[in-house]
Short mmCIF file of C-alpha atoms in Angstrom, two decimals:
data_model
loop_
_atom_site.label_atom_id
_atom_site.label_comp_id
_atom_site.label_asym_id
_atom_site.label_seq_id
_atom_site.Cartn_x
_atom_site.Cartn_y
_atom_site.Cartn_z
CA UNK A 1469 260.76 140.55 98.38
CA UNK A 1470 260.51 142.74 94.93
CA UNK A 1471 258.38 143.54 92.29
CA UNK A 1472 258.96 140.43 90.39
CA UNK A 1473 256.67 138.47 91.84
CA UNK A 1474 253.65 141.19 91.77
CA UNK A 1475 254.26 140.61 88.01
CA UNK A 1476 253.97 136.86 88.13
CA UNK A 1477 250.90 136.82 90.24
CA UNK A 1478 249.23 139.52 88.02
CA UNK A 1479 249.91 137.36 84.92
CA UNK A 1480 248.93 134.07 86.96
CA UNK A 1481 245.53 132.11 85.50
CA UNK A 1482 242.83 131.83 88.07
CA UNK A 1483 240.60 128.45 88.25
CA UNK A 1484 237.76 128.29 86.67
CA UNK A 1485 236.02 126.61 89.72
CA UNK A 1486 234.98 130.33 90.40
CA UNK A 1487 231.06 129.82 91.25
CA UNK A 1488 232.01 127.58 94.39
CA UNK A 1489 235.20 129.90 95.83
CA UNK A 1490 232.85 132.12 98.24
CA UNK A 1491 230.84 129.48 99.75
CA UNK A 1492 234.49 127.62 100.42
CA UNK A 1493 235.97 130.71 101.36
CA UNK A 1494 233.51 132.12 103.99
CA UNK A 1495 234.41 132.04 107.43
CA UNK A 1496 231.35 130.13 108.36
CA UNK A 1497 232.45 127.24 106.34
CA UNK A 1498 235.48 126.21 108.89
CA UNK A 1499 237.26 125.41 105.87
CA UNK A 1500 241.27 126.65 104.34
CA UNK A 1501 240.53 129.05 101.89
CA UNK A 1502 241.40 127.46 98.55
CA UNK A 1503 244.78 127.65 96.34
CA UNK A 1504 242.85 129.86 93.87
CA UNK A 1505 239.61 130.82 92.52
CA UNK A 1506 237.42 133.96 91.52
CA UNK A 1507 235.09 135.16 94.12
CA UNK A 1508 231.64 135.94 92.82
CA UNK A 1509 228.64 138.06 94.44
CA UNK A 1510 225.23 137.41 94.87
CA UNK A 1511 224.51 138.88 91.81
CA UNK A 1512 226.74 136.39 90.16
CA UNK A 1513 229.87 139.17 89.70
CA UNK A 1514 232.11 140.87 91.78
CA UNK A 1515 232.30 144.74 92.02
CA UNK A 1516 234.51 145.45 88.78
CA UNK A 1517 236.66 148.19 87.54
CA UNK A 1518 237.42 148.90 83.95
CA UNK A 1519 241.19 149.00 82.57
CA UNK A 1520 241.59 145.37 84.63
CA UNK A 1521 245.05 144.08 84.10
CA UNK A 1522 244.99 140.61 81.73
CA UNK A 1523 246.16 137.33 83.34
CA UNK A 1524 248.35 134.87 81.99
CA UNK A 1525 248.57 130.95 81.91
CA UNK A 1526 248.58 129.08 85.02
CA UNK A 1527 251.42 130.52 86.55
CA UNK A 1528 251.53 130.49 90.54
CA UNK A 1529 252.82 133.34 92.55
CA UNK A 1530 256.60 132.98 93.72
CA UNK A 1531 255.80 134.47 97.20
CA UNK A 1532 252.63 132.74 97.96
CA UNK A 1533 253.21 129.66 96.00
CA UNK A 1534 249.57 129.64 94.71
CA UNK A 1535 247.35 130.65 91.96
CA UNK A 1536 246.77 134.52 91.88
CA UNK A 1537 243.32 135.89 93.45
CA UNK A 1538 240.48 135.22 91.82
CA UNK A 1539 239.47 137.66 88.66
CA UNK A 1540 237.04 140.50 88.69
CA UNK A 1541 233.99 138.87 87.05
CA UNK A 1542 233.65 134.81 86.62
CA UNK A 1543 235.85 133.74 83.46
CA UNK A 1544 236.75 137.56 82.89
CA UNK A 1545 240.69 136.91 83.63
CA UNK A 1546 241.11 139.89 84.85
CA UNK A 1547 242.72 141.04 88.38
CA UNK A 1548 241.30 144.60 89.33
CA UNK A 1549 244.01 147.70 88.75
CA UNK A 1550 243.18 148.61 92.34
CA UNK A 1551 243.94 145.29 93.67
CA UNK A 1552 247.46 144.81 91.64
CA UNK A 1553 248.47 148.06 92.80
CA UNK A 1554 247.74 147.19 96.45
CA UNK A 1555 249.81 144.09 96.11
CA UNK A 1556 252.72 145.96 94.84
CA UNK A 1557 252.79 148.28 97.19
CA UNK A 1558 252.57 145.22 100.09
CA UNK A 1559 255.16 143.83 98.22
CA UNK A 1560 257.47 146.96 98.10
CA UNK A 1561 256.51 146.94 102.22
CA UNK A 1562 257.70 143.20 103.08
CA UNK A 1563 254.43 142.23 104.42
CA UNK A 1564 254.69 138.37 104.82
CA UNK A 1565 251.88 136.69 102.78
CA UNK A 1566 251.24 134.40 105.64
CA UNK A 1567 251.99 136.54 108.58
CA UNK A 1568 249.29 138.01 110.97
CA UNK A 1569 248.39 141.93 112.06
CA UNK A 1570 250.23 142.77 114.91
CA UNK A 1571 248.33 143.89 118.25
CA UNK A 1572 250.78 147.05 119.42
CA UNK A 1573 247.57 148.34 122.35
CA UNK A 1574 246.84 146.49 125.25
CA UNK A 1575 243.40 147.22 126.97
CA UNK A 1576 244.34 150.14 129.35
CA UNK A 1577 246.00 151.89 126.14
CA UNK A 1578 243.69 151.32 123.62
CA UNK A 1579 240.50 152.29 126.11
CA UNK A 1580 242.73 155.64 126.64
CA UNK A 1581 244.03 156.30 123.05
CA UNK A 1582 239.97 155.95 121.49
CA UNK A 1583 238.33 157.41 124.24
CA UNK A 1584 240.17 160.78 123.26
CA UNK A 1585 240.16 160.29 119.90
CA UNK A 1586 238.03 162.40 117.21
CA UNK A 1587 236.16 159.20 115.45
CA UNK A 1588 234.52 158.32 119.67
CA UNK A 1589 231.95 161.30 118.76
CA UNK A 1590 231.11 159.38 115.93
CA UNK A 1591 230.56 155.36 117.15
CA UNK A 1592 226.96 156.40 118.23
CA UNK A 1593 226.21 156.80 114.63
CA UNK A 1594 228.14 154.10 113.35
CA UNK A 1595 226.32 151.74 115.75
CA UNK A 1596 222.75 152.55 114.81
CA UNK A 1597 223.50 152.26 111.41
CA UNK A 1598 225.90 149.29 111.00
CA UNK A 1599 225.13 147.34 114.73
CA UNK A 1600 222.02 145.32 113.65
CA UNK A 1601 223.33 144.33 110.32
CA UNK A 1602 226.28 143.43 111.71
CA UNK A 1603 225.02 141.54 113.87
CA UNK A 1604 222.22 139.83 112.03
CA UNK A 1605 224.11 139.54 109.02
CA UNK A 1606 226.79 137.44 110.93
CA UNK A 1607 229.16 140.15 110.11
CA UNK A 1608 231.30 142.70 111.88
CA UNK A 1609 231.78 146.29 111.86
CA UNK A 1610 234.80 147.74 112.73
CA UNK A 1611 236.72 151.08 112.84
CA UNK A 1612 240.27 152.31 112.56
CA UNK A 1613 242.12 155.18 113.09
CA UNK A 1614 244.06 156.87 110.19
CA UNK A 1615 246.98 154.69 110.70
CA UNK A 1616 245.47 151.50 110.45
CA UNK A 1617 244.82 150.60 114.10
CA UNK A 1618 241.21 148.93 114.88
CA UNK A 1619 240.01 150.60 118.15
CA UNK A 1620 236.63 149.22 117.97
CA UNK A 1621 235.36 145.54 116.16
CA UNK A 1622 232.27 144.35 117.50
CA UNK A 1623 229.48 141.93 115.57
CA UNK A 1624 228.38 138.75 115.96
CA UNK A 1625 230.08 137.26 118.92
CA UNK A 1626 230.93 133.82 116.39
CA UNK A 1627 232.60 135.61 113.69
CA UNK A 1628 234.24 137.91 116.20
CA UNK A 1629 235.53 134.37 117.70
CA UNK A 1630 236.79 133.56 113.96
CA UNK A 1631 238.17 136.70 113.09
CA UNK A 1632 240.60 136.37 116.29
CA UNK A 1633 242.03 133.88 114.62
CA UNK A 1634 243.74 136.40 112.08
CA UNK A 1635 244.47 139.20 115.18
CA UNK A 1636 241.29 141.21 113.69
CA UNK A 1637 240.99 142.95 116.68
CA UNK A 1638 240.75 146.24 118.69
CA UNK A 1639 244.47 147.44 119.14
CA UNK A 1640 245.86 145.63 116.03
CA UNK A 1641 247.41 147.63 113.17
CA UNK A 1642 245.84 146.76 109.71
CA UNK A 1643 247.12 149.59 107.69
CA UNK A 1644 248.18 148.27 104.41
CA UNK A 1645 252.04 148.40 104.57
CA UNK A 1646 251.69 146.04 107.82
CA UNK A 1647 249.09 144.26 106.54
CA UNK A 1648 248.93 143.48 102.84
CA UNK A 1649 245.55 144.44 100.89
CA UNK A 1650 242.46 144.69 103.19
CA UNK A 1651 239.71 146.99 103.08
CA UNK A 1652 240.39 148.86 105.97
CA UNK A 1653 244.28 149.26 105.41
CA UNK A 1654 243.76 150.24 101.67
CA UNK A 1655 241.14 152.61 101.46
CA UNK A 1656 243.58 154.74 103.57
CA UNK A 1657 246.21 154.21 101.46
CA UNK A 1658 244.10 155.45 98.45
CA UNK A 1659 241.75 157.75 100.58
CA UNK A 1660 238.89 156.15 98.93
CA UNK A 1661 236.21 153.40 99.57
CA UNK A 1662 237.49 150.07 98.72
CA UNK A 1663 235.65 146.68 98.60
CA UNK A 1664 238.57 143.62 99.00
CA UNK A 1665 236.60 140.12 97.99
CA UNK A 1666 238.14 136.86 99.36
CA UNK A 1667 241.10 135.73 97.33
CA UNK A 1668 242.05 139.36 96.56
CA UNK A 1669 243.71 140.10 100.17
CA UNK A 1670 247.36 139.79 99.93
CA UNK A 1671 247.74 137.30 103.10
CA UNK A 1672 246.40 133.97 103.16
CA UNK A 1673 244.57 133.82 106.33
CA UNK A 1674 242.41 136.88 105.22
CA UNK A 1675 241.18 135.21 102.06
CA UNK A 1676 238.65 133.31 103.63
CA UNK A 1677 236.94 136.91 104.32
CA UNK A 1678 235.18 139.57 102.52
CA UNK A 1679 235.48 143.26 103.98
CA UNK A 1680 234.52 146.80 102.61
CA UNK A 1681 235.93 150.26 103.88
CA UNK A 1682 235.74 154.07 103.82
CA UNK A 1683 237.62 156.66 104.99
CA UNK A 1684 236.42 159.52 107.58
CA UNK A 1685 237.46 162.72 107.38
CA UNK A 1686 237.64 165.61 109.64
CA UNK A 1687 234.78 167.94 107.92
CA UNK A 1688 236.53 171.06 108.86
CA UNK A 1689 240.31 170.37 107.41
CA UNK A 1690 239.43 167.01 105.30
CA UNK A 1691 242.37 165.16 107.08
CA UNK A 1692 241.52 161.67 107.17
CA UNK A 1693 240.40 160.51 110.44
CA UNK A 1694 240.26 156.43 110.01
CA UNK A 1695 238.74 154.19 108.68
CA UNK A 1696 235.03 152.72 109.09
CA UNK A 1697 234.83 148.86 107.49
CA UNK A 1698 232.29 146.04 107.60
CA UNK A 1699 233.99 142.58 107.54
CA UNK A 1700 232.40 138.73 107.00
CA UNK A 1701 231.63 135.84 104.21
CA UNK A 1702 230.49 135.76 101.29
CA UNK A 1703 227.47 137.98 101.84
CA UNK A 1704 229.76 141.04 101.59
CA UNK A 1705 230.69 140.21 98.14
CA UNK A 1706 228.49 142.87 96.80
CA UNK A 1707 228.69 146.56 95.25
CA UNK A 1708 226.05 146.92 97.77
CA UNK A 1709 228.32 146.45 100.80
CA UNK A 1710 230.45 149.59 99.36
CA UNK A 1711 228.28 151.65 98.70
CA UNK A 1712 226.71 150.78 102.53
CA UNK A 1713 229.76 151.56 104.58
CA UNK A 1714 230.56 154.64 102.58
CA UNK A 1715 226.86 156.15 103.41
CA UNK A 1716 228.20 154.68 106.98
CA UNK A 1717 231.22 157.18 106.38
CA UNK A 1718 229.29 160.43 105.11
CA UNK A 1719 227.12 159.98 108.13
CA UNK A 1720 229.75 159.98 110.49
CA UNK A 1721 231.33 162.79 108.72
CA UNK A 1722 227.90 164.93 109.21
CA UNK A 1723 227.46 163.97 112.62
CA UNK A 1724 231.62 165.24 113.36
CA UNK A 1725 230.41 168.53 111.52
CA UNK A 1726 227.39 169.23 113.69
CA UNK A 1727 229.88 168.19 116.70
CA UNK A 1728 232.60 170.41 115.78
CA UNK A 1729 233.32 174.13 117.51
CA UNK A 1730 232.49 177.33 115.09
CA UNK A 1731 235.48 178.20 113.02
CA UNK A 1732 236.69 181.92 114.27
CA UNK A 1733 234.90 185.40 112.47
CA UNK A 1734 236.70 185.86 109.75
CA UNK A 1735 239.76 182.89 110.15
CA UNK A 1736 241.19 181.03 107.83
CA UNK A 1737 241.73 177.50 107.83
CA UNK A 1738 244.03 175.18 105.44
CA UNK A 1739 244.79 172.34 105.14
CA UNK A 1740 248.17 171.04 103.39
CA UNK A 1741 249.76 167.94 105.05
CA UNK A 1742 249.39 164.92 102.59
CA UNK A 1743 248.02 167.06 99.86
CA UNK A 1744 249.33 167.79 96.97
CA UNK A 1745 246.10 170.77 96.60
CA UNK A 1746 245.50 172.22 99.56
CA UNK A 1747 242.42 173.01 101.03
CA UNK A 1748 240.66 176.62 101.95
CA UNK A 1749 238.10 176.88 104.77
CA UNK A 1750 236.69 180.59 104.72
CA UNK A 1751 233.15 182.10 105.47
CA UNK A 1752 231.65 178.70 105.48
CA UNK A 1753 232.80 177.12 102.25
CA UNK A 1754 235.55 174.93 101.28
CA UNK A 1755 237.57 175.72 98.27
CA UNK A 1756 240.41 173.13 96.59
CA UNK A 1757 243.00 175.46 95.33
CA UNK A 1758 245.32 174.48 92.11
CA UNK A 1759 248.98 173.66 92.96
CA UNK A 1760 250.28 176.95 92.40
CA UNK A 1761 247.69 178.41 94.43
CA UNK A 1762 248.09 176.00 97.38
CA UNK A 1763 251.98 176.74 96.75
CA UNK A 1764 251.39 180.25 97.09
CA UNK A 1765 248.93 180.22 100.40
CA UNK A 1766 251.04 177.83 102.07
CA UNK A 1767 254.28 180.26 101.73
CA UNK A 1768 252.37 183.46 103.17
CA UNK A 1769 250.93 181.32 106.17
CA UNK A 1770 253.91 180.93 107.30
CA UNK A 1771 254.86 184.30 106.87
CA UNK A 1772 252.13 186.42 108.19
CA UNK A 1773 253.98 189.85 108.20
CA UNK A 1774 254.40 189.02 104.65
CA UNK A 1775 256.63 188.65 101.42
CA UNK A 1776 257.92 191.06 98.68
CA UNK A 1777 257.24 190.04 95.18
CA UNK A 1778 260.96 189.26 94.03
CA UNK A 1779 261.29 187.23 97.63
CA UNK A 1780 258.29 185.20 96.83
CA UNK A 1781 259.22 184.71 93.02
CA UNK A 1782 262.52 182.87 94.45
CA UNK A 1783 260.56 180.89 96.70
CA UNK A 1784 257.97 179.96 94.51
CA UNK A 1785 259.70 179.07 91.26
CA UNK A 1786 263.06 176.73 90.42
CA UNK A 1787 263.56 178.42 86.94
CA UNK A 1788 264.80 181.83 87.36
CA UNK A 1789 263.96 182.72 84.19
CA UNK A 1790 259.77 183.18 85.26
CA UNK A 1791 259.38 186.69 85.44
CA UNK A 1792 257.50 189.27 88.08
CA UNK A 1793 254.52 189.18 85.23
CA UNK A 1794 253.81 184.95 85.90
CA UNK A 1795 253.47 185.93 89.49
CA UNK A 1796 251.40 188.71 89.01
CA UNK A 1797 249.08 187.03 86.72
CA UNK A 1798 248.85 183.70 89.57
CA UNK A 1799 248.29 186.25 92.24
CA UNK A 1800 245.83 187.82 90.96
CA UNK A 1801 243.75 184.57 89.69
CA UNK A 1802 244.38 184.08 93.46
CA UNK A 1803 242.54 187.12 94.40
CA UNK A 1804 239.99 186.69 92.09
CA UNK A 1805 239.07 183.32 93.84
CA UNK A 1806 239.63 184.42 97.55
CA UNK A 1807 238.36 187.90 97.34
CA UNK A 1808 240.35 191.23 97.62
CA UNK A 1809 239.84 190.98 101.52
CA UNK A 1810 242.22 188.18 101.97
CA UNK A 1811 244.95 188.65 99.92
CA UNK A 1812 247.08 192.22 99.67
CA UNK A 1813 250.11 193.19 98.20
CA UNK A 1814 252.61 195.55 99.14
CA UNK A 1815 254.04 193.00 100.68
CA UNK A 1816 251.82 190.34 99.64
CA UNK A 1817 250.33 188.59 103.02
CA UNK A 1818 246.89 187.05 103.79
CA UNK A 1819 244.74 189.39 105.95
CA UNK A 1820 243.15 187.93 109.24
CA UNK A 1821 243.98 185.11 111.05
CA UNK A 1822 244.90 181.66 109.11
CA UNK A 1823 244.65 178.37 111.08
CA UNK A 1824 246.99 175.52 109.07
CA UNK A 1825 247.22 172.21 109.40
CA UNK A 1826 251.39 172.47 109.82
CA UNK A 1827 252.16 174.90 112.01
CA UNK A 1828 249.40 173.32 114.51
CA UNK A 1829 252.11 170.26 113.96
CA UNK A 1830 254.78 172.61 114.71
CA UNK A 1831 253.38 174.47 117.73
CA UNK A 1832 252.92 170.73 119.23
CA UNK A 1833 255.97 169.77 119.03
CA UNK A 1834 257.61 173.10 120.74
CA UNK A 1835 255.34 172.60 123.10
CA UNK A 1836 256.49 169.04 123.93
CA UNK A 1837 253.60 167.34 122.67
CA UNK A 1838 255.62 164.59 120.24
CA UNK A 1839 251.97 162.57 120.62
CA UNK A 1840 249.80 165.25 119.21
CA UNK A 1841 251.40 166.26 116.87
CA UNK A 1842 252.31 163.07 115.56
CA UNK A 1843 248.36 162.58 115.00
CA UNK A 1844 248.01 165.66 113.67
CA UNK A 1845 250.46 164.65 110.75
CA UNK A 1846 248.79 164.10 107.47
CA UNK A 1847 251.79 163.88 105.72
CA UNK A 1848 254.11 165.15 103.84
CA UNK A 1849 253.59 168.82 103.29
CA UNK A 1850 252.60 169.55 99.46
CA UNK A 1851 254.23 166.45 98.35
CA UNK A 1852 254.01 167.32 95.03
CA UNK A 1853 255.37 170.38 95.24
CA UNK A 1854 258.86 171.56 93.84
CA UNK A 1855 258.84 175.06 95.19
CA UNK A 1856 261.95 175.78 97.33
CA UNK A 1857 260.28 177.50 99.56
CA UNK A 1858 257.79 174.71 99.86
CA UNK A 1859 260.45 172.45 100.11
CA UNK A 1860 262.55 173.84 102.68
CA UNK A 1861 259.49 174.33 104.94
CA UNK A 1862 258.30 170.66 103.95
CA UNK A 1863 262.04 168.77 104.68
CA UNK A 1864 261.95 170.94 107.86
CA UNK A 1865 258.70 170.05 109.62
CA UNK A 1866 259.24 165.97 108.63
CA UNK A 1867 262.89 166.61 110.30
CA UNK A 1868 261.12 167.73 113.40
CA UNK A 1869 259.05 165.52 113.76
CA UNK A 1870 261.34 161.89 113.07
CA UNK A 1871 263.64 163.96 115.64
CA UNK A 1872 261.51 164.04 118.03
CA UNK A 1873 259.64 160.63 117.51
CA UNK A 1874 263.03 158.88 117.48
CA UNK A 1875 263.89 160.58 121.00
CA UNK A 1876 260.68 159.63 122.46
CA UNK A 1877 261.32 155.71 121.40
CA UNK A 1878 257.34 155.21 121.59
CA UNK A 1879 257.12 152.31 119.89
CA UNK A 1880 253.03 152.92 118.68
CA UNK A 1881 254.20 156.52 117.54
CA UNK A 1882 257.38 155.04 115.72
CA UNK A 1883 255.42 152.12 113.83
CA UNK A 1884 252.84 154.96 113.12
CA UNK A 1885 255.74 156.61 110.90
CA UNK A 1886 257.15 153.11 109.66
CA UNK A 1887 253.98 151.84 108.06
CA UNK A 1888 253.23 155.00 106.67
CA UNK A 1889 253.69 155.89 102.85
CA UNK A 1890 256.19 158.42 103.64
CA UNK A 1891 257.93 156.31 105.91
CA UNK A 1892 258.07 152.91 104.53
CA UNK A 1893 261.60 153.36 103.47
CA UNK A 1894 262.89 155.41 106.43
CA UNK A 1895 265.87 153.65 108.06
CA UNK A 1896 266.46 155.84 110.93
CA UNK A 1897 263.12 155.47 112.15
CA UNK A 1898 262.85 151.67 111.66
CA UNK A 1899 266.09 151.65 113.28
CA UNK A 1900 264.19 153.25 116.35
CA UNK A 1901 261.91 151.04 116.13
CA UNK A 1902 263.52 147.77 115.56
CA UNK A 1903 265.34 148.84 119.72
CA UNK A 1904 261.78 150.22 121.21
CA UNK A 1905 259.55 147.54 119.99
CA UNK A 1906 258.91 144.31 122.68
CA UNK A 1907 260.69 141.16 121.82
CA UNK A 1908 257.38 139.39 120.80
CA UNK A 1909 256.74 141.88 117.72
CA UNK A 1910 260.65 141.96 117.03
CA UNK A 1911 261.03 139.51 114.56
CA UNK A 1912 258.86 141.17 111.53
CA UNK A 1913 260.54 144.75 112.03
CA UNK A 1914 264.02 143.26 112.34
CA UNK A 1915 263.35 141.41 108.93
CA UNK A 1916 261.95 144.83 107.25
CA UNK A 1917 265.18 146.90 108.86
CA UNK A 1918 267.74 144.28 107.55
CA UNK A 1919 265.86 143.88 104.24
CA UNK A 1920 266.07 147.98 103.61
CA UNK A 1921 270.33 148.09 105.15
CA UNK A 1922 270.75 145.49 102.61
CA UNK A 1923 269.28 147.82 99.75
CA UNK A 1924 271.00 150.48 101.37
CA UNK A 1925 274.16 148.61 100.56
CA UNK A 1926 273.56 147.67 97.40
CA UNK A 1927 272.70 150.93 96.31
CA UNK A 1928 276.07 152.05 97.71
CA UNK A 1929 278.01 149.23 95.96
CA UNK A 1930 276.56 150.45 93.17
CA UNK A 1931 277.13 154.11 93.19
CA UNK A 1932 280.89 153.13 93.91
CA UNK A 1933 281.25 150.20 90.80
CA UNK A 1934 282.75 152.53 88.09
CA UNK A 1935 280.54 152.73 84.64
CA UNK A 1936 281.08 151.99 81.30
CA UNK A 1937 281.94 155.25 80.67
CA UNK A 1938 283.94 156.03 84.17
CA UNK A 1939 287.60 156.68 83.83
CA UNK A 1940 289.84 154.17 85.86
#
């Protein structure tokens, strides 16, 4: 499946039979969800964005051989940026428009795996605030872990009878590369609160629901945690519903923070997997450091006895024409920010002790603990970042940690890599997958494996086809 047919369906003409799509489209209504149609709130509109992409005449969608979700507002024509970027990206991951979430923990491991993990201090909170509505509302209220897994849905026990229908359930992965757009799954691909509205999800046994998400984060490092969503009909189909589950979230984030152990006197704590600005705990406060900064603190983390000035220019800069007086000038903006207690020169090194997100990854995996510190993996380290030093230390940790992953054949830890952002493309691990997985969920992995060996050798073909301009 490619782009193409993101295109079509963006440019695709929605019915104008919008006022009656939610009432056909709620799960109450035991009804299909229709071929196409705008879903509406109570208020008569849909949460909008601005900058919505324009849609064309009636044109259906190749893949799902219907009439693109509905638009952002009745008659507006409009498909929300947010929601056409989602699709592409479910598009780029092969989710099947008609397929169904996959459930990868039975009972004994997903009562193991959420009893120890960080969000379980949390579900008291999440339960007095979200439990009765839930309920009463006919809804349900569910949470996920940073990878897209549900480990708790509970709600009214009818809806929780129709949303079995579609495998939304405790110990199924919804993250949005295994999914397609969903509340849950997407507002951890764009660490943000997201409200999905009937005919917007990507696969067509979701768009007879309505579903709003935020993320949780760990209050200490800000690493996303999971995900806390409420999901039902066509009540949901209100701003208010996002702006509910993300008080939900900042509640559950407050209640982690009064939970959580005293940082160390005088430690440092950053965080800089899946960041592209890293983040500084010290004395109590949180600081988002610039690029270059985070670039620059990330480098003498990892080397505490620290770094001479021409060392550190190398590592920190590709053009090797920047001279010792940019580095000076960055180091001491550093300063300025941090304090002259934390950073010293002569060689330049950070002064107490520094806690980081990636060698906590790294001292897990020498320690044999493939498990932890595959949980403990935000992502990529500085992404963004072009500094060779950054680089080096960046290519290295992900090494380690696919190494090891692919050695321990866990099938939960391997999809955890595959239907990430980092790994959506990663052969070698779907490859590990595709052999560990049981023969029940085979058949969607084997079709995402062949479909990226067949890019694989395309790409190949067409590195070897000589050019225009290539001498025979």
């Amino acid at each position: 499946m490619s782009d193409a047919w993101v295109a079509g369906r963006t440019g695709a003409r929605a019915s104008s039979t919008t006022g009656k799509v939610l009432a056909e489209e709620s799960p109450d209504s035991g009804e299909a969800p229709p071929s196409s149609g705008g879903p509406t709130s109570e208020s008569g509109a849909a949460p909008q964005e601005s900058g919505a992409a324009p849609l064309g005449p009636g044109e259906a969608s190749p893949a799902h051989g219907r009439a693109a979700p509905g638009p952002a507002a009745p008659g507006s024509g409009h498909v929300r940026p947010l929601v056409a970027a989602s699709w592409q990206r479910s598009a780029r991951a092969r989710v099947s428009p008609d397929g169904a979430a996959r459930v990868e923990l039975d009972e004994d491991e997903l009562t193991a795996y959420r009893d120890g993990h960080p969000l379980a201090a949390a579900m008291p909170v999440i339960r007095e605030l979200m439990g009765a509505y839930a309920t009463d509302g006919e809804h349900l209220l569910a949470v996920c872990d940073a990878a897209g897994r549900m480990l708790w849905v509970e709600g009214h026990p009818a809806t929780l009878r129709k949303a079995r229908g579609m495998n939304f359930v405790a110990g199924a992965r919804w993250s949005e590369a295994a999914a397609g757009t969903n509340a849950p799954g997407t507002a951890l691909a764009v660490d943000r609160p997201v409200q999905v509205v009937a005919a917007e999800h990507f696969r067509h046994p979701v768009r007879a629901w309505t579903c709003a998400a935020a993320p949780v984060h760990d209050p200490r490092s800000g690493r996303v945690l999971g995900a806390v969503d409420i999901t039902g009909g066509s009540r949901l189909a209100h701003p208010h519903s996002l702006g509910f589950v993300q008080a939900v979230a900042r509640a559950a984030e407050s209640q982690l923070a009064l939970l959580a152990p005293a940082p160390a006197p005088g430690g440092l704590g950053l965080s800089a997997l899946g960041r592209d600005e890293a983040l500084l705990s010290t004395g109590g406060r949180r600081v988002r450091l610039s690029r270059r900064h985070s670039e620059i603190l990330v480098l003498l983390a990892h080397r505490p006895d620290g770094v001479g000035g021409e060392e550190l220019l190398t590592l920190l800069y590709e053009d090797e024409s920047v001279t010792p007086v940019t580095l000076r000038a960055e180091l001491s903006r550093l300063r300025a920010l941090l304090g002259p207690d934390l950073l010293r020169s002569r060689p330049y090194r950070l002064t107490g002790l520094v806690d980081t997100d990636f060698t906590a990854v790294d001292r897990r995996l020498a320690s044999g603990a493939v498990a932890a510190a595959s949980g403990a993996y935000a992502g990529p380290l500085l992404p963004a970042s072009a500094a060779p030093g950054v680089v080096r230390l960046r290519e290295r940790l992900a090494d380690r940690l696919r190494a090891a992953l692919v050695d321990r054949a866990d099938p939960g830890l391997l999809a955890d890599w595959a239907y990430s952002t980092w790994g959506e493309d990663d052969v070698v691990v779907w490859r590990a997958l595709c052999a560990a997985v049981p023969a029940s969920q085979l058949p969607p992995v084997r079709a995402r494996l062949d479909s990226l060996e067949a890019e694989l050798s395309a790409g190949a073909t067409a590195l070897q086809r000589p050019g225009p301009h290539t001498r025979r």
